[in-house]
Short mmCIF file of N, CA, C and O in Angstrom, two decimals:
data_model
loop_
_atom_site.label_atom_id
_atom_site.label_comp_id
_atom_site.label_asym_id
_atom_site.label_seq_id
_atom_site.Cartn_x
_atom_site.Cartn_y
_atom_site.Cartn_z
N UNK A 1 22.53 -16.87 -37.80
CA UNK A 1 21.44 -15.92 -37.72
C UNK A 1 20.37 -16.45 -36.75
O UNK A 1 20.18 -17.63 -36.48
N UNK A 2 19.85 -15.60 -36.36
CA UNK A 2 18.72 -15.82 -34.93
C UNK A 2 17.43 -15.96 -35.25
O UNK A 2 16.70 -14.98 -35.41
N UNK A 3 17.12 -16.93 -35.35
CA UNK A 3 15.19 -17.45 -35.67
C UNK A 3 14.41 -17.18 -34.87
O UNK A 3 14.89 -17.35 -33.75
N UNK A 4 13.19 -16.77 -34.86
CA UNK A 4 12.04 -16.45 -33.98
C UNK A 4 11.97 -17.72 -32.97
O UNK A 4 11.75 -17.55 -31.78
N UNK A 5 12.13 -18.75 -33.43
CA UNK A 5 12.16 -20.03 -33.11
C UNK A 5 13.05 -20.55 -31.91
O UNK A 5 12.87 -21.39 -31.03
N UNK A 6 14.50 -19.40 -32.37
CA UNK A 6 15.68 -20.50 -31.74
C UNK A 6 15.19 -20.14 -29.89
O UNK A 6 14.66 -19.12 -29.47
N UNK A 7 15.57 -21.24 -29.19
CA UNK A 7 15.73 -21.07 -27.43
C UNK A 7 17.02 -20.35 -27.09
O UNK A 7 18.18 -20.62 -27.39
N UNK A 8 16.51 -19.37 -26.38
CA UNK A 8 17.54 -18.39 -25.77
C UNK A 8 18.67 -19.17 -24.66
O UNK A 8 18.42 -20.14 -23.94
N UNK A 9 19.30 -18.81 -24.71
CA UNK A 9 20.74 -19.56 -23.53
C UNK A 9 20.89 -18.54 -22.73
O UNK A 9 20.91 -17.35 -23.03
N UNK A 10 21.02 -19.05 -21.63
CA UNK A 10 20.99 -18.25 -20.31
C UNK A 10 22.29 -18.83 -19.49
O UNK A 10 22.50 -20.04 -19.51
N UNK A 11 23.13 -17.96 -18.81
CA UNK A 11 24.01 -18.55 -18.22
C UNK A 11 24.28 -17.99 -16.90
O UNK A 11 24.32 -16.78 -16.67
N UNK A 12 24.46 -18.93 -16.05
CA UNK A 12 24.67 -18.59 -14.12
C UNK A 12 26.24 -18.73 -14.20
O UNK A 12 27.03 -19.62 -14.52
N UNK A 13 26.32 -17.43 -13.76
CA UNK A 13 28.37 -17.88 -13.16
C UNK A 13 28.19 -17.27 -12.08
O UNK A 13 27.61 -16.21 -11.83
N UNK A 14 29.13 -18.58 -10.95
CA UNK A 14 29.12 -18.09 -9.55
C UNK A 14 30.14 -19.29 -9.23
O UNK A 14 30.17 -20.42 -9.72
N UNK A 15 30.81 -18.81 -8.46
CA UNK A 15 31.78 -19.56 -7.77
C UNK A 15 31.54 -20.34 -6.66
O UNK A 15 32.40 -21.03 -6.10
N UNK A 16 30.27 -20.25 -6.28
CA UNK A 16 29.58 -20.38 -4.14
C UNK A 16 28.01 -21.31 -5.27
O UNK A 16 26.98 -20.92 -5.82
N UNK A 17 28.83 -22.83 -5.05
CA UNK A 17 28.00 -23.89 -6.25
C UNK A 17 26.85 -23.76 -5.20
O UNK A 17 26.05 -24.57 -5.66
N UNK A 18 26.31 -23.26 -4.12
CA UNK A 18 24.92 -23.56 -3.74
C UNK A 18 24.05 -22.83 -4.06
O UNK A 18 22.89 -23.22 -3.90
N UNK A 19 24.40 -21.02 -4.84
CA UNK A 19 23.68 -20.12 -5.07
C UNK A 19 24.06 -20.18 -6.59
O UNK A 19 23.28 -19.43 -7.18
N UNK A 20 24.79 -20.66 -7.29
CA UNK A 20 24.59 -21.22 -8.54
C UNK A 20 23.76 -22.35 -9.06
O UNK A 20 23.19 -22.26 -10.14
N UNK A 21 23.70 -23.40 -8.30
CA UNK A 21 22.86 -24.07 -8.22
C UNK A 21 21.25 -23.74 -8.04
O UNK A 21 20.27 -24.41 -8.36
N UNK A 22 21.33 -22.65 -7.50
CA UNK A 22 19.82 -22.62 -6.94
C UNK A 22 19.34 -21.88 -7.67
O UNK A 22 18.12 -21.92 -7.64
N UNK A 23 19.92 -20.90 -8.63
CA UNK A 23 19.88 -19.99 -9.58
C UNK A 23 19.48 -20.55 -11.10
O UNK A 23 18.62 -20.18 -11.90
N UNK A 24 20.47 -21.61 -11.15
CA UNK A 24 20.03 -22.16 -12.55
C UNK A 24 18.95 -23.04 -12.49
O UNK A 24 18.14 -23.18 -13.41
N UNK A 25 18.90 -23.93 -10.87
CA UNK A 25 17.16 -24.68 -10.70
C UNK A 25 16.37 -23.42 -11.19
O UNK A 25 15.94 -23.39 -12.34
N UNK A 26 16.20 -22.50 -10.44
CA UNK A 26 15.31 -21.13 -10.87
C UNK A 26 14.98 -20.98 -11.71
O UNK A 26 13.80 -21.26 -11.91
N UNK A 27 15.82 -20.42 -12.83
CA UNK A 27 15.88 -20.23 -14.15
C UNK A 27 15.12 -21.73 -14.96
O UNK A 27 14.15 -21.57 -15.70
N UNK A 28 15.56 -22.76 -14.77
CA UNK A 28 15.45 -23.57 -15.76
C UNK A 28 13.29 -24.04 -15.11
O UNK A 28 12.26 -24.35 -15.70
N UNK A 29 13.60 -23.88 -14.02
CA UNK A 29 11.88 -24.24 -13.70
C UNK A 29 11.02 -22.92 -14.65
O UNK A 29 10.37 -23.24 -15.64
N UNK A 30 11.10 -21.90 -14.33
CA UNK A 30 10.45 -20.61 -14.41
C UNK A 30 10.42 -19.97 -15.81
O UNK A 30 10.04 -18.85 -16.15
N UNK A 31 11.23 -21.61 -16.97
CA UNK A 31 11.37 -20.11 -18.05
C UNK A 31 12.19 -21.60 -19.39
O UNK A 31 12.75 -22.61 -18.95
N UNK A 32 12.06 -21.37 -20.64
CA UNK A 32 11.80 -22.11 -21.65
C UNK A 32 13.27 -21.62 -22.02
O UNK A 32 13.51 -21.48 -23.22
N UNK A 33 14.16 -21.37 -21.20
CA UNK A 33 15.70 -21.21 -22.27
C UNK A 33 16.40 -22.61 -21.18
O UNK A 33 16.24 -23.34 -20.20
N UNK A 34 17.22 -22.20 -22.32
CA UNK A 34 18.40 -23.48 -22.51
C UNK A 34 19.41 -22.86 -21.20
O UNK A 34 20.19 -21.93 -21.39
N UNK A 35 19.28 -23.40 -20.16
CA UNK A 35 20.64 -22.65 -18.27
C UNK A 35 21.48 -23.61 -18.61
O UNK A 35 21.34 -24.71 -19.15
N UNK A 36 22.82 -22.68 -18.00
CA UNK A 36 23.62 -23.60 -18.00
C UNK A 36 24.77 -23.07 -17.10
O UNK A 36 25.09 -21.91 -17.34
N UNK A 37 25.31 -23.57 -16.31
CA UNK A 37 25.53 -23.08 -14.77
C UNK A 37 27.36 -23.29 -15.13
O UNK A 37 27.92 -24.08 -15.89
N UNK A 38 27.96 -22.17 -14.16
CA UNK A 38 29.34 -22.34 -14.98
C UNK A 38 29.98 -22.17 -13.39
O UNK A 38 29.29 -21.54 -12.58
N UNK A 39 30.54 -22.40 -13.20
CA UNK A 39 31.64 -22.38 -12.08
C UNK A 39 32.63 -20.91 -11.54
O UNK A 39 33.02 -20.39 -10.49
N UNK A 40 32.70 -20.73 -12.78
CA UNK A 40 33.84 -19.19 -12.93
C UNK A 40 33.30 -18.97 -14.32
O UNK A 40 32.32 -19.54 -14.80
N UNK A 41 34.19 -17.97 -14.97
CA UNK A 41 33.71 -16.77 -16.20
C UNK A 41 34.79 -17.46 -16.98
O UNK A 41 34.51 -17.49 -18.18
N UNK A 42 35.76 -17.95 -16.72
CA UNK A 42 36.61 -18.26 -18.20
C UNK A 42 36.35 -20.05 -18.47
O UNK A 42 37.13 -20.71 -19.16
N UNK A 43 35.00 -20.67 -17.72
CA UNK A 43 34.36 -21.67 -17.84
C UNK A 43 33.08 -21.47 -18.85
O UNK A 43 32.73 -22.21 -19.78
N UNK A 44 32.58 -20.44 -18.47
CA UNK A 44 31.24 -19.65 -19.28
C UNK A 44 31.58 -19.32 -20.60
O UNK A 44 30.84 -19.48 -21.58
N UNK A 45 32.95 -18.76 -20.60
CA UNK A 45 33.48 -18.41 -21.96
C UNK A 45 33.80 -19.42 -22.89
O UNK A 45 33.77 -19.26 -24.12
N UNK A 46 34.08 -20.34 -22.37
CA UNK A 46 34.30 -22.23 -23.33
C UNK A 46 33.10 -22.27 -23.89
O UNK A 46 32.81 -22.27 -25.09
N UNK A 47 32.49 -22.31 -23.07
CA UNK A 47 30.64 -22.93 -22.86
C UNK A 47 29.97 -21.96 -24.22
O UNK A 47 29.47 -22.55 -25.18
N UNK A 48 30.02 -20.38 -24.17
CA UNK A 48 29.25 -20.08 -24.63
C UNK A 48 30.39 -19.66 -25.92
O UNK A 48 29.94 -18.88 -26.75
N UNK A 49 31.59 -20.05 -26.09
CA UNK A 49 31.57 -20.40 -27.55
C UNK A 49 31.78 -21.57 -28.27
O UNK A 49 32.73 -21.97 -28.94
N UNK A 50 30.35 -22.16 -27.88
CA UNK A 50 30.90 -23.53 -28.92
C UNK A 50 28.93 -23.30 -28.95
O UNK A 50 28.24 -24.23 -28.54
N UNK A 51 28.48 -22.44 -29.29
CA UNK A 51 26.91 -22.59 -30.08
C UNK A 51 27.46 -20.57 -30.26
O UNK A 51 28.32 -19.86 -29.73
N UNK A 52 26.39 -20.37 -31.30
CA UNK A 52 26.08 -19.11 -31.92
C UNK A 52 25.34 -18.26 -31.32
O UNK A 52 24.11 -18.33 -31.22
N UNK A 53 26.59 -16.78 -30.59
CA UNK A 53 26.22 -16.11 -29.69
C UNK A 53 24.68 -15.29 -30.32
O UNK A 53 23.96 -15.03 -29.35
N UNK A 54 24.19 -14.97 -31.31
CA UNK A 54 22.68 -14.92 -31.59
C UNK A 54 21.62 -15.05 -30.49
O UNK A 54 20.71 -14.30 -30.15
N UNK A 55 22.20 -16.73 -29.85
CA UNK A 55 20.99 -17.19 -29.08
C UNK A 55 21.43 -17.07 -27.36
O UNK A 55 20.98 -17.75 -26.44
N UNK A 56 22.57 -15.87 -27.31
CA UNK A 56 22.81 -15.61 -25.92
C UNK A 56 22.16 -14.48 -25.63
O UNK A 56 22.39 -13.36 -26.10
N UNK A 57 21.32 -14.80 -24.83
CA UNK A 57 20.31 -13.99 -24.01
C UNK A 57 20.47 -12.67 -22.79
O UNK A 57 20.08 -11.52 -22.56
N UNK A 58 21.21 -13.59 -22.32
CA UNK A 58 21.37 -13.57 -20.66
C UNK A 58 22.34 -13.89 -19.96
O UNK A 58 22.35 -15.11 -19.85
N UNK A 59 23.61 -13.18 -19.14
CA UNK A 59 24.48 -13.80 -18.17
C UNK A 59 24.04 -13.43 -17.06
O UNK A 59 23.64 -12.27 -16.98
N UNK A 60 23.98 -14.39 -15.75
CA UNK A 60 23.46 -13.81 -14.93
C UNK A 60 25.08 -14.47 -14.29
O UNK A 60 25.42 -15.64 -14.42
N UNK A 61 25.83 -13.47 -13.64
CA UNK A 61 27.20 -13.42 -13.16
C UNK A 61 27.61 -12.56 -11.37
O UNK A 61 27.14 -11.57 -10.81
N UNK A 62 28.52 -13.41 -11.06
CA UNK A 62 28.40 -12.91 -9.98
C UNK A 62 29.79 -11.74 -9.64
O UNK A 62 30.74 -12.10 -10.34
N UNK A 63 30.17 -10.53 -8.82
CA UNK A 63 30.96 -10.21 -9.08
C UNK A 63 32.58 -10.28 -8.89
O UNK A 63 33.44 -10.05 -9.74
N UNK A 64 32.70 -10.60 -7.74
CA UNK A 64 33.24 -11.51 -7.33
C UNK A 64 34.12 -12.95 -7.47
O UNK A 64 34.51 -13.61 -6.50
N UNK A 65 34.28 -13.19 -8.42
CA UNK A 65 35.41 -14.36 -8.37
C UNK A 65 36.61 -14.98 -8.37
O UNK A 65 37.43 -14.08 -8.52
N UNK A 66 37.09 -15.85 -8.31
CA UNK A 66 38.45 -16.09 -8.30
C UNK A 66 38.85 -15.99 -10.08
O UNK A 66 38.07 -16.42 -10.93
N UNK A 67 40.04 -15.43 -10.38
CA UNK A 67 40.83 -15.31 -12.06
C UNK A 67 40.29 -14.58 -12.94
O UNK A 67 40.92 -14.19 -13.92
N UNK A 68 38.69 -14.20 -12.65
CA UNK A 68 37.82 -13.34 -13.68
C UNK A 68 36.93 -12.78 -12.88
O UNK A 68 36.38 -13.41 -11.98
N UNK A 69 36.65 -11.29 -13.19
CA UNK A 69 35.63 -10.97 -12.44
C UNK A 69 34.50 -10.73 -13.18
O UNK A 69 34.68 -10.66 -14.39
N UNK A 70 33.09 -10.55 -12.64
CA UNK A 70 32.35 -10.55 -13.37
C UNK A 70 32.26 -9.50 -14.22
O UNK A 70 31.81 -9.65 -15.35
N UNK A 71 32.76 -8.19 -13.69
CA UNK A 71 32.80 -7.07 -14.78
C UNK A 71 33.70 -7.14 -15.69
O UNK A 71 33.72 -6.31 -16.60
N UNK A 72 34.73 -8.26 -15.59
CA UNK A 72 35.29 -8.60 -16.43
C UNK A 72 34.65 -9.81 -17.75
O UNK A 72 34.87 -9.86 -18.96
N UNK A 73 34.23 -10.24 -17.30
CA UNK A 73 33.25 -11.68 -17.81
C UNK A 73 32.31 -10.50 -19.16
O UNK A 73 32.41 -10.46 -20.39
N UNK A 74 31.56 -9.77 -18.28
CA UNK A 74 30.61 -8.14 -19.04
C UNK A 74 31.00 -7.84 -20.25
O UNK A 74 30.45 -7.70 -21.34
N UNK A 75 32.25 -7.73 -19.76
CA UNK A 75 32.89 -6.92 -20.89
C UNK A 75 33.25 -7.43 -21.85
O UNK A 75 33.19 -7.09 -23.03
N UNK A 76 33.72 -8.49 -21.26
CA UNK A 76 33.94 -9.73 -22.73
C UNK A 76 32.70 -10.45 -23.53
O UNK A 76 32.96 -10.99 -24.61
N UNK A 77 31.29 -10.47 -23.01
CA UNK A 77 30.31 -10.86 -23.44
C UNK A 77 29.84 -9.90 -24.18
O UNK A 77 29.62 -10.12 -25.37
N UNK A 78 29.63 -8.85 -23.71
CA UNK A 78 29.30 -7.38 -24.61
C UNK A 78 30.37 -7.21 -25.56
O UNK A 78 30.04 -6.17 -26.14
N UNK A 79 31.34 -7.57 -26.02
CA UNK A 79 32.30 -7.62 -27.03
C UNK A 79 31.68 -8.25 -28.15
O UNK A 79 31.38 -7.50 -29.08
N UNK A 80 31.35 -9.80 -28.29
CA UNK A 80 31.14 -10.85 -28.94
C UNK A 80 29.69 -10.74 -29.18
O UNK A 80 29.18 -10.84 -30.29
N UNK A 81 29.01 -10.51 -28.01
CA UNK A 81 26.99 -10.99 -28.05
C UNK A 81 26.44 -9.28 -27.65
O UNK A 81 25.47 -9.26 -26.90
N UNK A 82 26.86 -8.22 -27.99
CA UNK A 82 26.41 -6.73 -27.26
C UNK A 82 24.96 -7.21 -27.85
O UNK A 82 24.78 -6.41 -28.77
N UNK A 83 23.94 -8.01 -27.82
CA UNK A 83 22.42 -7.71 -27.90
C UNK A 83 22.19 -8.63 -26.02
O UNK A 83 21.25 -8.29 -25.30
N UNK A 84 22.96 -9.48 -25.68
CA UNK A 84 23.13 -9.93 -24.46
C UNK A 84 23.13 -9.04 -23.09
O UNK A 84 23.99 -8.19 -22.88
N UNK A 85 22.03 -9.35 -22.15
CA UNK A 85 21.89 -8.75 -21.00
C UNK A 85 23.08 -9.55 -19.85
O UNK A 85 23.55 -10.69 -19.82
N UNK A 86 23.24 -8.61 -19.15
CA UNK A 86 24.23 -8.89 -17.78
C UNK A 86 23.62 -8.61 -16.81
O UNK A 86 23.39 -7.41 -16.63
N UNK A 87 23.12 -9.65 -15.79
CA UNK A 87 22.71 -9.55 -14.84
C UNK A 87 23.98 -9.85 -13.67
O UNK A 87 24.59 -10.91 -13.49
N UNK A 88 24.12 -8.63 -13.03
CA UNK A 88 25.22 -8.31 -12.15
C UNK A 88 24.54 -8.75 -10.58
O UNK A 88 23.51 -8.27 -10.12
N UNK A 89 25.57 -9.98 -9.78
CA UNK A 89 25.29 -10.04 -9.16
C UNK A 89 26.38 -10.24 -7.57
O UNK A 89 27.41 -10.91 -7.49
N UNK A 90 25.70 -9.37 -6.45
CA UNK A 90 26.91 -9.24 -5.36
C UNK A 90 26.87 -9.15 -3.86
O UNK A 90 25.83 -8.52 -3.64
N UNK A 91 27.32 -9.39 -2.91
CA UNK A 91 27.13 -9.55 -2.00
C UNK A 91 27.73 -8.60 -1.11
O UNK A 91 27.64 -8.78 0.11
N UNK A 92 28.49 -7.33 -1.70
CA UNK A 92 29.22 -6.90 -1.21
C UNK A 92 29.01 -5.14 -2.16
O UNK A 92 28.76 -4.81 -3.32
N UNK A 93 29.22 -4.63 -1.21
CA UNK A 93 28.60 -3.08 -1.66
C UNK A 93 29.65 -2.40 -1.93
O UNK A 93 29.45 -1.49 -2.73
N UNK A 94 31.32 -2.58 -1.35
CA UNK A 94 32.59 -2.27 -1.11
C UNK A 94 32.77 -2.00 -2.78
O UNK A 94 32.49 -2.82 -3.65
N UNK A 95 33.44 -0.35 -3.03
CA UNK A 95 34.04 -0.57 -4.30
C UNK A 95 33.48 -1.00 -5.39
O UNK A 95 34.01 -1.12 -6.50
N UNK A 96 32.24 -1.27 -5.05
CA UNK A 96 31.22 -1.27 -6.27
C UNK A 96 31.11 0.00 -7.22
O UNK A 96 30.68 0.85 -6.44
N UNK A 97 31.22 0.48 -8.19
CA UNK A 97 31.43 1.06 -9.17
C UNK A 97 29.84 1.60 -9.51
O UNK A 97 28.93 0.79 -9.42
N UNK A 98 29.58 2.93 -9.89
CA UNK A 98 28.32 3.85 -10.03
C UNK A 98 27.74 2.58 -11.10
O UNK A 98 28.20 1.53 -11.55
N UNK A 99 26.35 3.43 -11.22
CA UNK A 99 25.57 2.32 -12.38
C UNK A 99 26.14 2.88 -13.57
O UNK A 99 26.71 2.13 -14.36
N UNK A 100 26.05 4.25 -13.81
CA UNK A 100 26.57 4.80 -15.00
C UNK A 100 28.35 3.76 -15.60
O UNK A 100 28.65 3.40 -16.74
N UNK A 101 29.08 3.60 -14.39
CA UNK A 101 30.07 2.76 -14.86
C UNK A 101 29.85 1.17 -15.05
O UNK A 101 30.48 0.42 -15.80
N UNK A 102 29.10 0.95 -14.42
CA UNK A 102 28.67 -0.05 -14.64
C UNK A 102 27.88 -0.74 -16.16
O UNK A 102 28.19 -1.76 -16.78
N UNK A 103 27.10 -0.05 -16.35
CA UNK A 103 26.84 -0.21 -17.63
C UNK A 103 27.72 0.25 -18.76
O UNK A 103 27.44 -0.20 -19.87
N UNK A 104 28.75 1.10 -18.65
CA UNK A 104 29.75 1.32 -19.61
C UNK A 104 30.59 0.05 -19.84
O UNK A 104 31.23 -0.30 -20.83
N UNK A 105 30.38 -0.67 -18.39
CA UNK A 105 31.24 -2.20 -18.80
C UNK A 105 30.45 -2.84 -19.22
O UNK A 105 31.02 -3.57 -20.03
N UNK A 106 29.13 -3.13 -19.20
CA UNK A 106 28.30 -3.86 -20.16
C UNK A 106 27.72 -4.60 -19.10
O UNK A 106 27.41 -5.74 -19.45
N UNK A 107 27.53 -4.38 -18.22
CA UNK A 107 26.16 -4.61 -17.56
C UNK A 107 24.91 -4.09 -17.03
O UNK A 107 25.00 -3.31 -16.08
N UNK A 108 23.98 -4.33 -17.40
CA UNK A 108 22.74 -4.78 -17.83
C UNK A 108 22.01 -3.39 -16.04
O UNK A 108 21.71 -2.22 -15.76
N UNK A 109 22.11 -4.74 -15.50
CA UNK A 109 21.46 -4.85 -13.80
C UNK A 109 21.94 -5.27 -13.23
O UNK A 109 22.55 -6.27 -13.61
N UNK A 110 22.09 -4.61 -11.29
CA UNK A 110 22.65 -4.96 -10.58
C UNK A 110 21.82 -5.51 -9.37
O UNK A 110 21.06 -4.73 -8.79
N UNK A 111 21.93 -6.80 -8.97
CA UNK A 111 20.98 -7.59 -8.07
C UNK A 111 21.98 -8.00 -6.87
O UNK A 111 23.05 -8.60 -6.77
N UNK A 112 20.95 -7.26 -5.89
CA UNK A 112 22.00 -7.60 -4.06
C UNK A 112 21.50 -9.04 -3.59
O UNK A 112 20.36 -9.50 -3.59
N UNK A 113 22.88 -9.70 -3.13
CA UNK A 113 22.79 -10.97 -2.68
C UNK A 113 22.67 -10.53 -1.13
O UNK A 113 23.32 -9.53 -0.81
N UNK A 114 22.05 -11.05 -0.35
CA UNK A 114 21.40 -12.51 -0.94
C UNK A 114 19.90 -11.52 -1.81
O UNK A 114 19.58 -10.34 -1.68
N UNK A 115 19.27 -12.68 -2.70
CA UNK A 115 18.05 -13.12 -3.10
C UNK A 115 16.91 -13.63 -3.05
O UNK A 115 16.78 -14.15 -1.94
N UNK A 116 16.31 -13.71 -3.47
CA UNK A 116 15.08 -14.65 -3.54
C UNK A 116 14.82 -15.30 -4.73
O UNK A 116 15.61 -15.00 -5.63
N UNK A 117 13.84 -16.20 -5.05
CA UNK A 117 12.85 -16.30 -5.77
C UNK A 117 12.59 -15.40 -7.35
O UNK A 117 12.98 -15.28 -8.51
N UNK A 118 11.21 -14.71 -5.88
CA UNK A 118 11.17 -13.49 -6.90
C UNK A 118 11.67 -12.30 -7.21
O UNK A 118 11.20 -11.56 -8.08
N UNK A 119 12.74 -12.04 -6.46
CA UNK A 119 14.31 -10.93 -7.01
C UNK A 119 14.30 -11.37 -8.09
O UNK A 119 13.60 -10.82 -8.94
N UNK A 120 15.14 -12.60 -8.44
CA UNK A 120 15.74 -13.29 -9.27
C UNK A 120 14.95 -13.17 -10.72
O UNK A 120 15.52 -12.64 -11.67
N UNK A 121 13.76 -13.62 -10.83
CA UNK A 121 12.92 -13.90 -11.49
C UNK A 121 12.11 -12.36 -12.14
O UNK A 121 11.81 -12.30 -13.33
N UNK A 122 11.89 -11.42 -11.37
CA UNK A 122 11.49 -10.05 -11.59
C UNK A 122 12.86 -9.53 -12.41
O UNK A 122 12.71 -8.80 -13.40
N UNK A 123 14.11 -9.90 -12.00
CA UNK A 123 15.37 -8.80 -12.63
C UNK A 123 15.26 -9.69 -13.67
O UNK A 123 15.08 -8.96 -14.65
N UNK A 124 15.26 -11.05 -14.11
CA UNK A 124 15.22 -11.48 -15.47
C UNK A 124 14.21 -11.32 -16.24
O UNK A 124 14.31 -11.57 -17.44
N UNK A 125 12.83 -10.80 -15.58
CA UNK A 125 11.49 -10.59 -16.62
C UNK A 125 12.12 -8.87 -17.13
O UNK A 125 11.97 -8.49 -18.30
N UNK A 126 12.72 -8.11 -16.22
CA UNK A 126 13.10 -6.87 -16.71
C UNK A 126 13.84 -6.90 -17.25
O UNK A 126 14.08 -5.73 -17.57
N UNK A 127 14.70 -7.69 -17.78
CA UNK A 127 15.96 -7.74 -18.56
C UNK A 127 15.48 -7.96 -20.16
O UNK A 127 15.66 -7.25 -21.15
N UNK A 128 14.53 -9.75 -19.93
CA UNK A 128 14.68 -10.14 -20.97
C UNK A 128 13.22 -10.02 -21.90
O UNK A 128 13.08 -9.87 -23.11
N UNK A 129 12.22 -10.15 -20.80
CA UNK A 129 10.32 -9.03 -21.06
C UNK A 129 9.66 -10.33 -20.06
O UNK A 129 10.16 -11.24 -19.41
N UNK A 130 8.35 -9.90 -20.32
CA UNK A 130 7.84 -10.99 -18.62
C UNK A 130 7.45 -12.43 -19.56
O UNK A 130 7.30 -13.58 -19.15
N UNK A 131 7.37 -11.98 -20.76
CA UNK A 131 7.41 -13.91 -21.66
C UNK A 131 8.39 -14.43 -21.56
O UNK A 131 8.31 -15.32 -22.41
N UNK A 132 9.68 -14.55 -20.90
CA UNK A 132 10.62 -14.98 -20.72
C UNK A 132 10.44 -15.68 -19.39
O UNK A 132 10.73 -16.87 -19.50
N UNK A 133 10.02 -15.31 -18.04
CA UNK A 133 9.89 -16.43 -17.06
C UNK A 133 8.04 -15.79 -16.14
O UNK A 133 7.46 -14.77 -15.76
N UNK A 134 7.85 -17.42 -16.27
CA UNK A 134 6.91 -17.88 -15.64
C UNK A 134 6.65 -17.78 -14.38
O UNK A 134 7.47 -18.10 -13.52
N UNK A 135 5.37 -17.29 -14.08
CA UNK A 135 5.08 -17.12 -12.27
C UNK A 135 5.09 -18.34 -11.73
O UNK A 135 5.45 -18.41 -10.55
N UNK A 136 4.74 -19.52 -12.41
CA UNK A 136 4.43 -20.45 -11.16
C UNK A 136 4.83 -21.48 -12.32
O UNK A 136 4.84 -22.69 -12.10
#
């Protein structure tokens, strides 16, 4: 069960470790949850079952990857954690799927790569409310 108390878990999946990397620095400067940066989606899926999906917040996923895709990753997180936001993320406009379908797979928001900063940081205050990450 989920305590007022407990720290939210936030998770970066991306395959391209320099915009994963720079994503979970982001996250973990700007904001009081527990990041934790995953490589691919059936790495994320180890990760985020071995603590109590309750305190899963947030995937921030990219769409794109090698063995899992992220709308695949969605769908399986919205299975297990459906109070969990999906932050959809892509570099590529090709075959991208309406929002209406998009959220039928269980994501959240869709954020165009490249990014910033404050992209990044604005789509997670809208996801998760603006007490969740810090301006400065």
């Amino acid at each position: 069960m989920k305590t007022a108390t407990a720290t939210p878990r936030w998770f970066v999946v991306d395959d391209e470790s320099m915009i994963r990397n720079l994503a979970e620095l982001i996250l973990r400067r700007f904001s009081d949850a527990d990041v934790h940066a995953c490589a691919d989606a059936r790495e994320a899926l180890d990760c985020m079952s071995t603590a109590p999906t309750g305190d899963l917040e947030l995937v921030v996923t990219d769409l794109n990857m090698p063995g899992m895709s992220g709308l695949e990753l969605a769908r399986r997180v919205r299975a297990f954690a459906p109070r969990a936001k999906v932050l959809l993320t892509t570099g590529s406009a090709i075959d991208l799927p309406d929002e209406r379908t998009l959220r039928a797979q269980g994501v959240d928001l869709l954020l165009p790569k490249p990014f910033g900063v404050g992209e990044l940081l604005a789509a997670v205050r809208r996801l998760c409310g603006p007490e969740r990450c810090r301006l400065n």
